[in-house]
Each structure stands twice: as C-alpha cells, then as structure tokens.
C-alpha positions as a printed Julia matrix, in Angstrom:
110×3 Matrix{Float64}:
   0.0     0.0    0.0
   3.07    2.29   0.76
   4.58    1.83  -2.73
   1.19    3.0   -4.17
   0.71    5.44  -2.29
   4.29    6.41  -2.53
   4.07    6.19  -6.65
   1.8     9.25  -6.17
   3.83   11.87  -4.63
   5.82   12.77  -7.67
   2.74   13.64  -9.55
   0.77   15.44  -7.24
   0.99   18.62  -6.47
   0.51   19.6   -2.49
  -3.16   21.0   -2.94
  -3.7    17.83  -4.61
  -2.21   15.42  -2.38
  -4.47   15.5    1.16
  -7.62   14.86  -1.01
  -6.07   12.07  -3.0
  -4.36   10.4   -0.32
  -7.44   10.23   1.87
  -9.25    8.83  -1.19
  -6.91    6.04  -1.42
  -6.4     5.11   2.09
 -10.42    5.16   2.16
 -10.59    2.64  -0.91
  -7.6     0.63   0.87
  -9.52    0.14   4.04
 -12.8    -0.52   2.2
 -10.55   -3.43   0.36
  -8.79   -4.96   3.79
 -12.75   -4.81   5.7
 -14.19   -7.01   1.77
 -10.95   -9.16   2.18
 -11.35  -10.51   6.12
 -15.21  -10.85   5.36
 -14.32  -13.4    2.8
 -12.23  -14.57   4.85
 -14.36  -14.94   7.92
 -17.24  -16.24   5.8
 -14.2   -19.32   4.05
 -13.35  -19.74   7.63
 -17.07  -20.45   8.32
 -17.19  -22.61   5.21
 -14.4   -24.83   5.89
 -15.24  -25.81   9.37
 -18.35  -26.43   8.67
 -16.88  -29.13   6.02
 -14.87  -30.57   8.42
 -17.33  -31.16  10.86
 -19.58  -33.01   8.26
 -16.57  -34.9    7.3
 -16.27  -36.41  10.76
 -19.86  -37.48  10.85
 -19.25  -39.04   7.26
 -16.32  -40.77   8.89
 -18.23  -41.7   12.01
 -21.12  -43.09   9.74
 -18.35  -45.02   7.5
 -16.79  -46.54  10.34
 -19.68  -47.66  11.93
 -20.42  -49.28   8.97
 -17.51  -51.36   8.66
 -17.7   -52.43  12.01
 -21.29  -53.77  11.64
 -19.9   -55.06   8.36
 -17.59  -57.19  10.09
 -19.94  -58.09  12.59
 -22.1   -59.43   9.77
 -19.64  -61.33   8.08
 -18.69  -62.77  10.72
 -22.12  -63.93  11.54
 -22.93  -64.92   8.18
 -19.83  -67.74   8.04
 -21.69  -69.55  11.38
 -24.9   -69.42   9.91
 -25.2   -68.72   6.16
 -27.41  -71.91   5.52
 -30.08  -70.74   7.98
 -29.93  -67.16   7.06
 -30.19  -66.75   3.56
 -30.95  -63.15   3.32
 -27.72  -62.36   4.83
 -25.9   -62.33   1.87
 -27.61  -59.6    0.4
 -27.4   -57.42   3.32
 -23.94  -57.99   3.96
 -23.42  -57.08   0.54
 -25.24  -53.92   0.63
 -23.77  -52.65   3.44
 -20.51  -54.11   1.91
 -21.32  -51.42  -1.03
 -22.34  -48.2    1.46
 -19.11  -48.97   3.67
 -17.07  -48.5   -0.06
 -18.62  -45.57  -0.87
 -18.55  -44.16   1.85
 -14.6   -44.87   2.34
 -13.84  -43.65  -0.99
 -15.66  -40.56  -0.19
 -14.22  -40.18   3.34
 -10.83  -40.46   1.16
 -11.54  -38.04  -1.28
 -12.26  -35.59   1.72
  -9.62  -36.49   3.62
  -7.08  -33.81   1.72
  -8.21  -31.24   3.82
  -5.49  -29.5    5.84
  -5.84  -26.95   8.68
C-alpha cells in the first residue's frame, strides 16, 4: 500500500495530495474490511466441512464395524440365514462408498 501510495507523490501537487491520499487510504480500508469478510465467511465454510466430514467418517466406520460383525455372523450361519448375503453385501457397497468418499475428503489440511 506504501509503494502505491508512494508512486503518487511525484505527480501530485501539495493542494492535490491531502484529497487524494485520503481517497486512497479510504478505498484501501474498504478493500482490507471485503478481504477478512471473505475470509471470515471461508473460515465459516471450511469448518463447517470438516465437521460433516467427521460425521461421514463416524457413519463409515460404523459401517464397517457392523460389516464385520455381519460377516462374521454370516460364516456360522449362512445356511439358515439366507438373506444375509444380500445385506452384507449392501452394506458391503455403502461402507465402499462411503470410504472412498471419506478419502476423497480427507485432503483437507488446517
């Protein structure tokens, strides 16, 4: 901001200057108050991205451990209980997806 305002002084006259200067600090201000609102309101943005990216992983790991629990239960019984291999199989599908978007997430540094 110096160097700008600086870069004026050879052209102005001193009549000139006050008015101009003012005008320009003015503007500057106006610019730092629009730059920490946007940054306030990313601030905002990204921890409320974060937070929904630990539910997500919550959800996803809850649903590998009843997964697990499943599978596990399905190789004692599997003859008796033939519906299990569906629903270990969808929940086999929502624990992937939900891992590979818990991945894809899981870029986000502080």
């Amino acid at each position: 901001m110096r160097a700008i305002l600086g870069s004026y002084d050879s052209e102005m006259t001193q009549a000139e200057y006050s008015p101009q200067l003012t005008r320009r600090v003015r503007e500057a201000e106006d610019m730092v108050q629009k730059v920490h609102a946007h940054s306030t309101e990313m601030e905002a943005q990204l921890t409320q991205a974060l937070e929904e990216l630990g539910g997500q992983k919550q959800k996803a790991d809850m649903l590998e451990m009843e997964l697990k629990m499943l599978k596990s239960q399905l190789g004692s019984s599997e003859s008796s209980f033939p519906f299990c291999r569906e629903e270990v199989d969808t929940l086999s599908m929502e624990a992937v997806k939900m891992a590979v978007d818990w991945s894809s997430r899981s870029d986000v540094h502080l």
